[in-house]
Short mmCIF file of C-alpha atoms in Angstrom, two decimals:
data_model
loop_
_atom_site.label_atom_id
_atom_site.label_comp_id
_atom_site.label_asym_id
_atom_site.label_seq_id
_atom_site.Cartn_x
_atom_site.Cartn_y
_atom_site.Cartn_z
CA MET A 1 -3.46 -3.35 36.32
CA THR A 2 -7.17 -2.67 34.73
CA ASP A 3 -9.44 -0.38 34.91
CA ILE A 4 -12.88 0.96 33.33
CA ILE A 5 -13.32 4.21 31.78
CA PRO A 6 -15.92 5.18 29.14
CA ASP A 7 -15.37 4.33 25.98
CA GLU A 8 -15.23 8.21 24.67
CA LYS A 9 -11.84 9.21 26.95
CA ALA A 10 -10.67 5.86 25.35
CA TYR A 11 -11.20 7.77 21.91
CA GLY A 12 -12.07 11.21 22.11
CA SER A 13 -15.38 11.37 19.49
CA SER A 14 -18.72 9.70 18.96
CA GLU A 15 -21.37 10.71 21.35
CA GLU A 16 -23.06 7.06 19.78
CA SER A 17 -20.26 5.09 22.37
CA SER A 18 -20.37 7.33 25.04
CA SER A 19 -22.61 4.49 27.10
CA GLN A 20 -20.07 2.01 26.01
CA GLN A 21 -17.03 1.08 28.19
CA VAL A 22 -13.76 -0.51 27.68
CA GLU A 23 -10.96 -1.94 29.62
CA VAL A 24 -8.19 -0.01 30.36
CA PHE A 25 -4.18 -1.67 31.15
CA GLU A 26 -1.29 -0.59 32.14
CA ARG A 27 1.36 0.75 29.76
CA PRO A 28 5.01 -1.32 30.98
CA THR A 29 7.78 1.36 31.29
CA GLY A 30 11.36 2.00 30.57
CA LEU A 31 13.11 -0.07 27.65
CA LYS A 32 10.29 -2.73 27.85
CA GLY A 33 7.27 -0.44 27.35
CA PHE A 34 10.06 1.79 24.42
CA TYR A 35 9.68 -2.00 22.69
CA TYR A 36 6.19 -2.51 23.23
CA ASN A 37 5.04 1.14 22.13
CA PRO A 38 3.13 1.24 18.88
CA TYR A 39 4.86 3.76 16.99
CA THR A 40 8.02 1.56 17.68
CA GLN A 41 6.20 -1.62 16.07
CA VAL A 42 4.61 0.37 13.53
CA VAL A 43 8.50 1.60 12.46
CA MET A 44 10.11 -1.58 12.51
CA LEU A 45 7.21 -3.16 10.27
CA GLY A 46 7.66 0.14 8.41
CA PHE A 47 11.68 -0.90 7.85
CA VAL A 48 10.33 -4.32 6.89
CA CYS A 49 8.83 -2.16 4.02
CA PHE A 50 12.06 -0.32 3.44
CA LEU A 51 13.81 -2.74 2.77
CA CYS A 52 11.58 -4.99 0.90
CA PRO A 53 8.72 -3.63 -0.97
CA GLY A 54 10.86 -0.75 -1.21
CA MET A 55 13.71 -2.02 -3.26
CA PHE A 56 11.10 -3.42 -5.10
CA ASN A 57 9.49 0.28 -5.87
CA ALA A 58 13.04 1.55 -6.24
CA LEU A 59 13.27 -1.41 -9.35
CA THR A 60 10.12 -1.35 -10.66
CA GLY A 61 10.02 2.57 -11.04
CA LEU A 62 13.14 2.83 -13.18
CA GLY A 63 11.29 1.49 -16.36
CA GLY A 64 11.39 -2.16 -16.65
CA GLY A 65 13.00 -2.76 -14.18
CA GLY A 66 16.34 -1.18 -15.06
CA GLN A 67 16.65 -3.13 -18.25
CA VAL A 68 16.78 -1.91 -22.00
CA ASP A 69 14.07 -3.91 -22.77
CA ALA A 70 10.56 -3.68 -20.59
CA LYS A 71 9.35 -6.56 -21.92
CA THR A 72 10.61 -8.78 -19.54
CA ALA A 73 10.02 -6.45 -16.50
CA ALA A 74 6.02 -6.07 -17.84
CA ASN A 75 5.52 -9.64 -18.48
CA ALA A 76 7.06 -10.74 -14.80
CA ASN A 77 4.67 -8.14 -13.52
CA CYS A 78 2.11 -8.94 -15.11
CA THR A 79 2.48 -12.62 -13.30
CA LEU A 80 3.20 -11.27 -9.85
CA TYR A 81 0.52 -9.37 -10.26
CA SER A 82 -1.35 -12.16 -11.17
CA THR A 83 -0.56 -14.77 -8.42
CA PHE A 84 -0.57 -11.58 -6.10
CA ALA A 85 -4.48 -10.65 -6.96
CA PHE A 86 -5.75 -14.69 -6.41
CA PHE A 87 -3.58 -15.27 -3.45
CA SER A 88 -4.53 -12.11 -1.64
CA PHE A 89 -8.52 -13.00 -1.37
CA PHE A 90 -6.88 -16.02 0.77
CA THR A 91 -4.32 -13.89 3.06
CA GLY A 92 -6.36 -12.88 5.56
CA SER A 93 -7.33 -15.98 6.71
CA VAL A 94 -3.51 -17.12 6.89
CA ASN A 95 -2.56 -14.10 8.64
CA ASN A 96 -5.28 -14.72 11.52
CA MET A 97 -3.59 -18.62 11.65
CA LEU A 98 -0.31 -18.06 11.58
CA GLY A 99 0.39 -14.20 12.94
CA SER A 100 1.78 -12.15 11.36
CA ARG A 101 5.27 -12.01 12.09
CA LEU A 102 5.86 -15.61 10.69
CA THR A 103 3.61 -14.24 8.01
CA LEU A 104 5.79 -11.00 7.30
CA VAL A 105 8.63 -13.87 7.58
CA LEU A 106 7.27 -15.82 4.73
CA GLY A 107 6.25 -12.97 2.74
CA THR A 108 9.73 -11.33 2.28
CA TRP A 109 12.14 -13.66 0.95
CA GLY A 110 10.04 -13.28 -2.68
CA TYR A 111 11.82 -10.18 -2.92
CA SER A 112 15.46 -11.03 -2.38
CA LEU A 113 14.69 -14.01 -4.79
CA TYR A 114 12.80 -10.95 -7.91
CA THR A 115 15.82 -8.85 -7.12
CA ALA A 116 18.43 -11.76 -7.41
CA SER A 117 16.70 -13.06 -10.87
CA PHE A 118 17.29 -9.42 -12.32
CA LEU A 119 20.90 -9.72 -11.70
CA ALA A 120 20.42 -13.33 -13.55
CA VAL A 121 19.32 -11.55 -16.73
CA ASN A 122 21.59 -9.27 -16.41
CA ILE A 123 24.93 -11.97 -16.68
CA HIS A 124 22.70 -14.18 -19.05
CA PRO A 125 20.14 -12.40 -21.17
CA GLY A 126 18.43 -15.72 -21.45
CA ALA A 127 17.22 -15.69 -18.34
CA GLY A 128 13.75 -14.63 -19.15
CA ASP A 129 11.39 -16.70 -17.99
CA PHE A 130 13.72 -17.14 -14.70
CA VAL A 131 12.42 -13.56 -13.88
CA THR A 132 8.77 -14.23 -14.87
CA THR A 133 8.69 -17.65 -12.67
CA ALA A 134 10.35 -14.67 -9.48
CA GLY A 135 7.90 -12.70 -10.41
CA ALA A 136 5.20 -15.75 -10.15
CA ILE A 137 6.69 -16.31 -6.37
CA LEU A 138 7.16 -12.95 -5.37
CA GLY A 139 3.06 -11.97 -6.38
CA ILE A 140 2.43 -15.36 -3.35
CA CYS A 141 5.13 -14.00 -0.86
CA ALA A 142 3.83 -10.24 -1.52
CA SER A 143 0.10 -10.67 -0.69
CA LEU A 144 1.41 -12.53 2.62
CA LEU A 145 3.34 -9.58 3.45
CA TRP A 146 1.12 -6.89 2.58
CA THR A 147 -2.16 -8.43 4.63
CA ALA A 148 0.17 -9.19 7.25
CA GLN A 149 0.93 -5.59 7.37
CA GLY A 150 -2.28 -3.77 6.79
CA SER A 151 -3.70 -5.97 9.86
CA LEU A 152 -0.84 -4.61 12.32
CA MET A 153 -1.20 -1.08 10.83
CA LEU A 154 -4.79 -0.72 10.93
CA ALA A 155 -4.81 -2.40 14.43
CA TYR A 156 -1.77 -0.86 16.97
CA PRO A 157 -3.25 2.98 16.47
CA THR A 158 -6.42 4.30 18.48
CA GLU A 159 -9.19 5.75 16.58
CA ALA A 160 -7.16 9.83 16.82
CA GLN A 161 -4.05 7.89 15.58
CA LYS A 162 -4.56 6.03 12.01
CA GLY A 163 -4.22 8.59 9.93
CA ARG A 164 -0.87 8.95 11.71
CA PHE A 165 0.07 5.71 11.49
CA ILE A 166 -0.45 5.44 8.20
CA GLY A 167 1.32 8.45 7.47
CA ILE A 168 4.66 7.78 9.45
CA PHE A 169 4.40 3.90 7.83
CA TRP A 170 4.48 5.58 4.34
CA ALA A 171 7.08 7.17 4.84
CA ILE A 172 9.15 4.75 6.31
CA PHE A 173 8.35 2.73 3.40
CA ASN A 174 8.69 4.89 0.68
CA LEU A 175 12.25 6.08 2.21
CA GLY A 176 13.26 2.60 1.48
CA ALA A 177 12.81 3.24 -2.63
CA VAL A 178 14.14 6.62 -1.59
CA VAL A 179 17.68 4.69 -0.56
CA GLY A 180 17.46 2.55 -3.63
CA ALA A 181 16.92 5.10 -5.80
CA SER A 182 19.68 6.95 -4.47
CA VAL A 183 21.86 4.11 -5.35
CA SER A 184 21.29 3.85 -8.42
CA PHE A 185 21.06 7.54 -9.73
CA GLY A 186 24.29 7.20 -8.23
CA THR A 187 26.01 4.19 -9.63
CA ASN A 188 24.81 5.01 -13.28
CA PHE A 189 25.11 8.98 -12.87
CA ASN A 190 28.33 9.02 -15.67
CA SER A 191 26.46 6.40 -17.65
CA GLU A 192 24.03 6.94 -21.21
CA ALA A 193 23.74 2.89 -21.42
CA GLY A 194 20.05 2.47 -21.20
CA GLY A 195 19.95 -0.50 -18.81
CA VAL A 196 21.60 -0.59 -14.44
CA GLY A 197 24.67 -2.37 -14.45
CA ASN A 198 25.37 -5.36 -11.91
CA GLY A 199 26.76 -3.10 -8.88
CA THR A 200 22.67 -1.34 -8.49
CA TYR A 201 21.38 -5.26 -8.56
CA ILE A 202 23.59 -6.41 -5.76
CA GLY A 203 23.11 -3.65 -3.17
CA PHE A 204 19.44 -4.18 -3.64
CA LEU A 205 19.79 -8.20 -3.43
CA VAL A 206 21.56 -7.21 0.29
CA LEU A 207 18.62 -5.21 1.45
CA THR A 208 16.24 -7.20 0.52
CA LEU A 209 17.85 -9.94 3.00
CA ILE A 210 18.13 -7.60 5.46
CA GLY A 211 14.76 -6.80 5.85
CA VAL A 212 13.91 -10.51 5.97
CA CYS A 213 15.06 -10.74 9.37
CA VAL A 214 13.55 -7.45 10.77
CA PRO A 215 10.05 -9.77 11.52
CA PHE A 216 11.87 -11.58 13.89
CA PHE A 217 12.56 -9.18 16.63
CA MET A 218 8.95 -7.60 15.82
CA ALA A 219 6.59 -7.72 19.04
CA ASP A 220 4.12 -10.15 19.28
CA PRO A 221 0.58 -8.93 18.56
CA ASN A 222 -1.05 -10.26 21.53
CA LYS A 223 0.98 -8.89 23.88
CA MET A 224 0.73 -4.76 22.71
CA ILE A 225 -1.11 -2.40 24.35
CA ARG A 226 -2.21 0.59 22.69
CA THR A 227 -1.23 4.34 23.80
CA ASP A 228 -4.26 5.38 25.38
CA GLY A 229 -3.89 1.64 27.55
CA THR A 230 -7.01 -0.57 25.30
CA LYS A 231 -5.47 -4.17 24.71
CA VAL A 232 -5.37 -4.55 20.68
CA ALA A 233 -8.23 -6.50 20.46
CA ARG A 234 -6.48 -11.06 20.76
CA VAL A 235 -7.05 -12.84 16.86
CA GLN A 236 -8.60 -15.84 17.43
CA HIS A 237 -7.89 -18.90 15.44
CA PRO A 238 -10.54 -21.41 14.81
CA THR A 239 -10.39 -23.48 11.40
CA TRP A 240 -8.89 -23.16 8.53
CA LYS A 241 -12.74 -23.58 7.08
CA HIS A 242 -14.59 -21.17 9.27
CA GLU A 243 -11.36 -18.76 8.48
CA PHE A 244 -11.90 -19.17 4.62
CA TYR A 245 -15.43 -18.28 5.30
CA SER A 246 -14.89 -14.90 6.96
CA LEU A 247 -14.77 -14.11 3.77
CA TYR A 248 -17.92 -14.14 2.53
CA VAL A 249 -18.97 -12.84 6.23
CA ALA A 250 -17.27 -9.58 6.13
CA LEU A 251 -19.03 -8.92 2.16
CA ARG A 252 -22.43 -10.20 3.90
CA THR A 253 -21.75 -8.05 6.85
CA ASP A 254 -19.99 -4.52 5.47
CA PRO A 255 -21.29 -4.83 2.19
CA LEU A 256 -20.18 -1.16 1.50
CA ILE A 257 -16.99 -2.21 1.19
CA LEU A 258 -17.62 -3.25 -2.69
CA LEU A 259 -18.01 0.21 -3.35
CA LEU A 260 -14.17 1.07 -2.21
CA PHE A 261 -13.46 -2.02 -4.79
CA PRO A 262 -12.68 0.74 -8.23
CA MET A 263 -10.38 2.09 -6.23
CA PHE A 264 -8.62 -0.69 -5.27
CA PHE A 265 -8.46 -1.51 -8.80
CA ALA A 266 -6.35 1.76 -9.35
CA SER A 267 -4.49 2.26 -6.98
CA ASN A 268 -1.28 0.16 -8.48
CA TYR A 269 -2.79 0.60 -12.25
CA PHE A 270 -0.74 3.88 -12.87
CA TYR A 271 2.38 2.82 -12.37
CA THR A 272 2.43 1.58 -15.60
CA TRP A 273 1.81 4.73 -17.38
CA GLN A 274 4.08 6.37 -15.09
CA PHE A 275 7.22 4.52 -14.93
CA ASP A 276 7.44 2.62 -18.41
CA ASP A 277 5.49 4.44 -20.72
CA TYR A 278 6.91 8.05 -19.38
CA ASN A 279 9.84 7.15 -17.40
CA ALA A 280 11.54 4.45 -19.49
CA ALA A 281 10.40 5.81 -22.92
CA LEU A 282 10.96 9.31 -22.74
CA PHE A 283 14.46 9.63 -20.64
CA ASN A 284 18.13 7.61 -20.27
CA ILE A 285 19.03 5.79 -17.81
CA ARG A 286 20.71 8.01 -15.47
CA THR A 287 17.87 10.48 -16.12
CA ARG A 288 15.56 7.56 -15.23
CA SER A 289 17.37 7.18 -11.40
CA LEU A 290 16.97 11.02 -10.76
CA ASN A 291 13.22 10.97 -11.93
CA ASN A 292 12.96 7.53 -9.44
CA LEU A 293 14.47 9.60 -7.27
CA VAL A 294 12.10 12.73 -6.34
CA TYR A 295 8.99 10.31 -7.58
CA TRP A 296 9.32 8.02 -4.10
CA SER A 297 11.23 10.96 -1.99
CA SER A 298 8.09 13.52 -2.62
CA GLN A 299 5.48 10.24 -1.28
CA ILE A 300 6.67 10.77 2.08
CA PHE A 301 5.25 14.29 2.03
CA GLY A 302 2.47 13.12 0.05
CA SER A 303 1.71 10.58 3.12
CA ILE A 304 2.40 13.01 5.85
CA ALA A 305 0.05 15.84 4.57
CA ILE A 306 -2.73 13.68 4.04
CA GLY A 307 -2.36 11.76 7.28
CA PHE A 308 -2.45 15.44 9.13
CA VAL A 309 -5.89 16.39 6.78
CA LEU A 310 -7.16 12.92 7.49
CA ASP A 311 -6.30 13.19 11.61
CA THR A 312 -7.07 16.30 12.42
CA PRO A 313 -8.75 16.91 15.55
CA ARG A 314 -10.61 20.43 14.78
CA LEU A 315 -13.02 18.76 12.14
CA ARG A 316 -15.00 15.26 13.13
CA ARG A 317 -14.01 12.20 11.32
CA ARG A 318 -16.26 12.22 8.63
CA VAL A 319 -15.15 16.05 7.86
CA ARG A 320 -12.19 14.57 7.75
CA ALA A 321 -12.59 11.93 5.00
CA PHE A 322 -14.90 13.97 2.87
CA SER A 323 -11.56 16.78 2.87
CA GLY A 324 -9.36 13.66 2.15
CA TRP A 325 -11.72 12.19 -1.03
CA ALA A 326 -11.77 15.89 -2.19
CA ILE A 327 -8.14 16.80 -2.41
CA LEU A 328 -7.70 12.96 -4.32
CA LEU A 329 -10.21 14.57 -6.80
CA ALA A 330 -8.84 17.46 -7.29
CA MET A 331 -5.00 16.09 -7.39
CA VAL A 332 -6.28 13.39 -10.37
CA PHE A 333 -7.60 15.74 -12.47
CA GLY A 334 -4.99 18.46 -11.69
CA VAL A 335 -1.88 15.78 -12.66
CA HIS A 336 -3.76 13.78 -15.33
CA GLY A 337 -4.25 17.02 -17.23
CA TRP A 338 -0.85 18.10 -16.92
CA ALA A 339 0.34 14.73 -18.61
CA TYR A 340 -2.01 14.71 -20.85
CA HIS A 341 -0.46 17.75 -22.55
CA TYR A 342 3.01 15.62 -22.75
CA GLN A 343 1.22 12.34 -23.56
CA LYS A 344 -0.26 13.76 -27.23
CA SER A 345 3.36 14.67 -28.38
CA TYR A 346 4.92 10.81 -28.94
CA THR A 347 3.45 7.10 -29.49
CA ARG A 348 5.38 3.94 -28.64
CA ALA A 349 6.32 4.50 -32.67
CA THR A 350 7.79 7.82 -32.14
CA ALA A 351 9.26 7.73 -28.20
CA THR A 352 12.83 7.69 -28.14
CA ALA A 353 14.39 7.51 -24.60
CA THR A 354 17.21 10.31 -24.63
CA MET A 355 15.97 12.83 -22.44
CA ASP A 356 18.56 14.17 -20.63
CA LEU A 357 18.57 16.23 -17.49
CA SER A 358 20.65 18.50 -18.64
CA ASP A 359 18.02 19.29 -21.64
CA LYS A 360 16.14 22.10 -21.56
CA GLY A 361 12.89 22.06 -20.69
CA TYR A 362 13.48 18.78 -18.44
CA ALA A 363 12.53 20.28 -15.26
CA ALA A 364 8.41 20.37 -16.37
CA TYR A 365 8.80 16.91 -16.81
CA CYS A 366 10.64 16.55 -13.73
CA TRP A 367 8.02 18.10 -11.79
CA LEU A 368 5.36 15.94 -13.14
CA MET A 369 6.86 13.10 -11.55
CA ILE A 370 6.51 14.57 -8.30
CA PHE A 371 3.53 15.34 -8.82
CA TYR A 372 2.33 12.04 -9.51
CA GLY A 373 4.88 10.39 -6.24
CA LEU A 374 2.36 12.64 -3.87
CA LEU A 375 -0.97 11.57 -5.79
CA ASP A 376 0.59 7.91 -5.00
CA ALA A 377 1.30 8.49 -1.77
CA MET A 378 -1.93 10.39 -1.20
CA TRP A 379 -4.67 7.57 -2.57
CA GLN A 380 -2.55 4.34 -0.61
CA THR A 381 -2.99 6.56 2.67
CA THR A 382 -6.07 7.23 2.20
CA ALA A 383 -7.54 4.06 0.89
CA TYR A 384 -6.15 2.59 4.41
CA TRP A 385 -7.55 5.56 6.02
CA LEU A 386 -10.85 4.66 4.58
CA MET A 387 -10.63 0.45 5.80
CA GLY A 388 -9.44 1.67 9.18
CA ALA A 389 -12.42 4.21 9.60
CA MET A 390 -14.67 0.86 8.87
CA SER A 391 -13.04 -1.11 11.66
CA ASN A 392 -11.03 -1.45 14.41
CA ASP A 393 -11.01 -5.53 14.65
CA PRO A 394 -7.66 -7.13 13.57
CA ALA A 395 -9.02 -10.02 12.08
CA LYS A 396 -11.31 -7.93 10.17
CA LEU A 397 -9.10 -5.60 8.53
CA ALA A 398 -6.73 -8.88 7.09
CA VAL A 399 -9.66 -9.46 4.94
CA PHE A 400 -9.87 -6.24 3.79
CA THR A 401 -6.61 -5.56 3.46
CA GLY A 402 -6.86 -9.29 1.54
CA PHE A 403 -9.09 -7.71 -0.34
CA TYR A 404 -7.32 -4.65 -1.18
CA LYS A 405 -4.50 -6.00 -2.18
CA SER A 406 -6.23 -8.84 -4.87
CA ILE A 407 -7.86 -6.34 -6.62
CA GLN A 408 -5.41 -3.56 -6.65
CA SER A 409 -3.20 -6.72 -8.00
CA ALA A 410 -5.83 -7.68 -10.75
CA GLY A 411 -5.71 -4.31 -12.37
CA ALA A 412 -2.05 -3.93 -12.29
CA ALA A 413 -2.10 -7.76 -13.55
CA GLY A 414 -3.91 -6.50 -17.05
CA ILE A 415 -2.55 -3.10 -17.37
CA TRP A 416 0.99 -4.54 -17.26
CA ARG A 417 0.16 -7.26 -19.59
CA ALA A 418 -1.23 -4.44 -22.02
CA ASP A 419 1.90 -2.60 -22.11
CA ALA A 420 3.65 -6.23 -22.58
CA ILE A 421 1.81 -6.46 -25.47
CA LYS A 422 2.26 -3.04 -26.77
CA LEU A 423 -0.64 -1.12 -25.94
CA PRO A 424 -0.56 2.32 -27.41
CA PHE A 425 0.35 4.50 -24.84
CA MET A 426 -2.59 6.86 -24.99
CA ASN A 427 -5.04 4.18 -24.29
CA ILE A 428 -3.48 3.25 -21.24
CA PHE A 429 -2.64 6.77 -20.23
CA ALA A 430 -6.75 7.78 -20.76
CA SER A 431 -7.73 3.66 -18.95
CA THR A 432 -5.40 5.43 -15.56
CA TRP A 433 -7.15 9.00 -16.23
CA ALA A 434 -10.61 7.68 -16.23
CA LEU A 435 -10.34 4.30 -13.45
CA THR A 436 -8.95 6.70 -11.28
CA ALA A 437 -11.77 9.45 -11.42
CA ALA A 438 -14.43 6.61 -11.53
CA GLY A 439 -12.56 4.93 -8.76
CA LEU A 440 -13.10 8.12 -6.64
CA VAL A 441 -16.84 8.86 -7.44
CA ILE A 442 -18.15 5.13 -6.73
CA ALA A 443 -16.37 5.51 -3.26
CA LEU A 444 -18.40 8.59 -2.43
CA PRO A 445 -21.68 6.76 -1.40
CA MET A 446 -19.59 4.47 0.75
CA VAL A 447 -17.58 7.76 2.41
CA TYR A 448 -21.08 9.13 3.14
CA MET A 449 -22.94 6.04 4.15
CA ARG A 450 -20.15 4.13 6.44
CA VAL A 451 -17.72 6.58 7.49
CA ARG A 452 -18.52 7.68 11.19
CA ASP A 453 -17.35 8.74 14.24
CA SER A 454 -16.17 6.09 15.83
CA SER A 455 -15.12 2.33 14.57
CA GLU A 456 -16.30 0.89 17.54
CA ASP A 457 -20.03 0.89 17.05
CA ASP A 458 -19.33 -0.49 13.04
CA ASP A 459 -17.60 -3.82 14.87
CA GLN A 460 -20.41 -3.87 17.03
CA ILE A 461 -22.84 -4.16 14.25
CA TYR A 462 -20.91 -6.17 12.31
CA GLU A 463 -20.98 -9.36 15.56
CA ARG A 464 -25.15 -8.63 15.44
CA LYS A 465 -24.83 -9.52 11.84
CA ALA A 466 -22.64 -12.09 12.14
CA GLU A 467 -25.21 -13.90 15.04
CA VAL A 468 -28.16 -13.12 12.45
CA LEU A 469 -25.85 -15.16 9.80
CA ASP A 470 -24.94 -17.76 12.35
CA ILE A 471 -21.82 -17.25 11.77
CA LYS A 472 -19.84 -19.76 14.51
CA PRO A 473 -16.43 -20.77 15.00
CA ALA A 474 -16.77 -23.84 13.13
#
């Protein structure tokens, strides 16, 4: 049974869309209704990333992948993000052709391979090339996983729920890194060595293998109905030629997405300094593990907090967008100003990874990691929210998230390579601070000109522009 209701009833705010009508479907009830509930599906999606990227983050957060020599991990991250950057420009189209569940499955197995490579190098120290190769393969897999994830996470919620859904997902995802960091901290608590033991890698490997299975149990997106009764837009499957051309069409019809590219570029750039040039450079392994634990724990609170700001019903969406931007700007300058106080006291030549959690003065260093975790979660959540504010169409969102992950990875590949060739710590830190600040400043015109109180009108403008450009399925 379906009804026709005014769009303002479904989405609740925009006067511009009040004259439009949308079809409303009756939602299933009982156990089936629970399974097909968008909240259930975003929780399942969160657990896919809890078990795969979450374990990867726990491994990376140790600094150097938990190894004594961080060079192997830095080179692996460089190849990982290089392949990620290249393939992410096309994975939005791949996702639309294969479907999100299959795309998720193809994306998960690379995390198991990558984790296994570190176990191999722990057993056979000369297997560094295997880690680098596994990193390249993971880059391809991760580009598939994150594009499918972004499309689903932004397509399932209503207008009023997008920030909340992003916050829920981000909290579950980062809980994976918290669990992984807890495993590492527990297994290495009594260790004074510079790297982790085999047990840590085996634990991570088992968890990532479980993550490969979860997408098989997720619902078909074409059968999903949002909580307001509106169906998730069905993704059409034209030819490969048309799908790749959609990348060009997205830029032609929505060029303001270009103003978010510097923000995308910065979104994984800052990890290098945080994990390798701060955590791995100054602390022993058990303290690195604790820093890793509090970093990812704080991300849960950061994502939920900024999600509430971006979705508060007391403010119009444009006001929420500017509020989120202002919070990020304050965090960027406050946290990096604090970090500069520490960075100016050591270099690559003078840093010794000997500070222990029992040392006097350690608490302040730990709090810096907590605030970096808050900043990271707020940054990523806001970037996704801004893309979601531009459209509700899953196909278009898949292209946007493909851009996001590709450009994000290009920035990460470059800075991880800079770290591998031993660029001075201060240079990496200064470029990180400058890039995050510039990314926000450049994004501001897009927020001003493009964020409206509803995405529905934007999708219609997008379709009309496509018609003017004579973009038709091939």
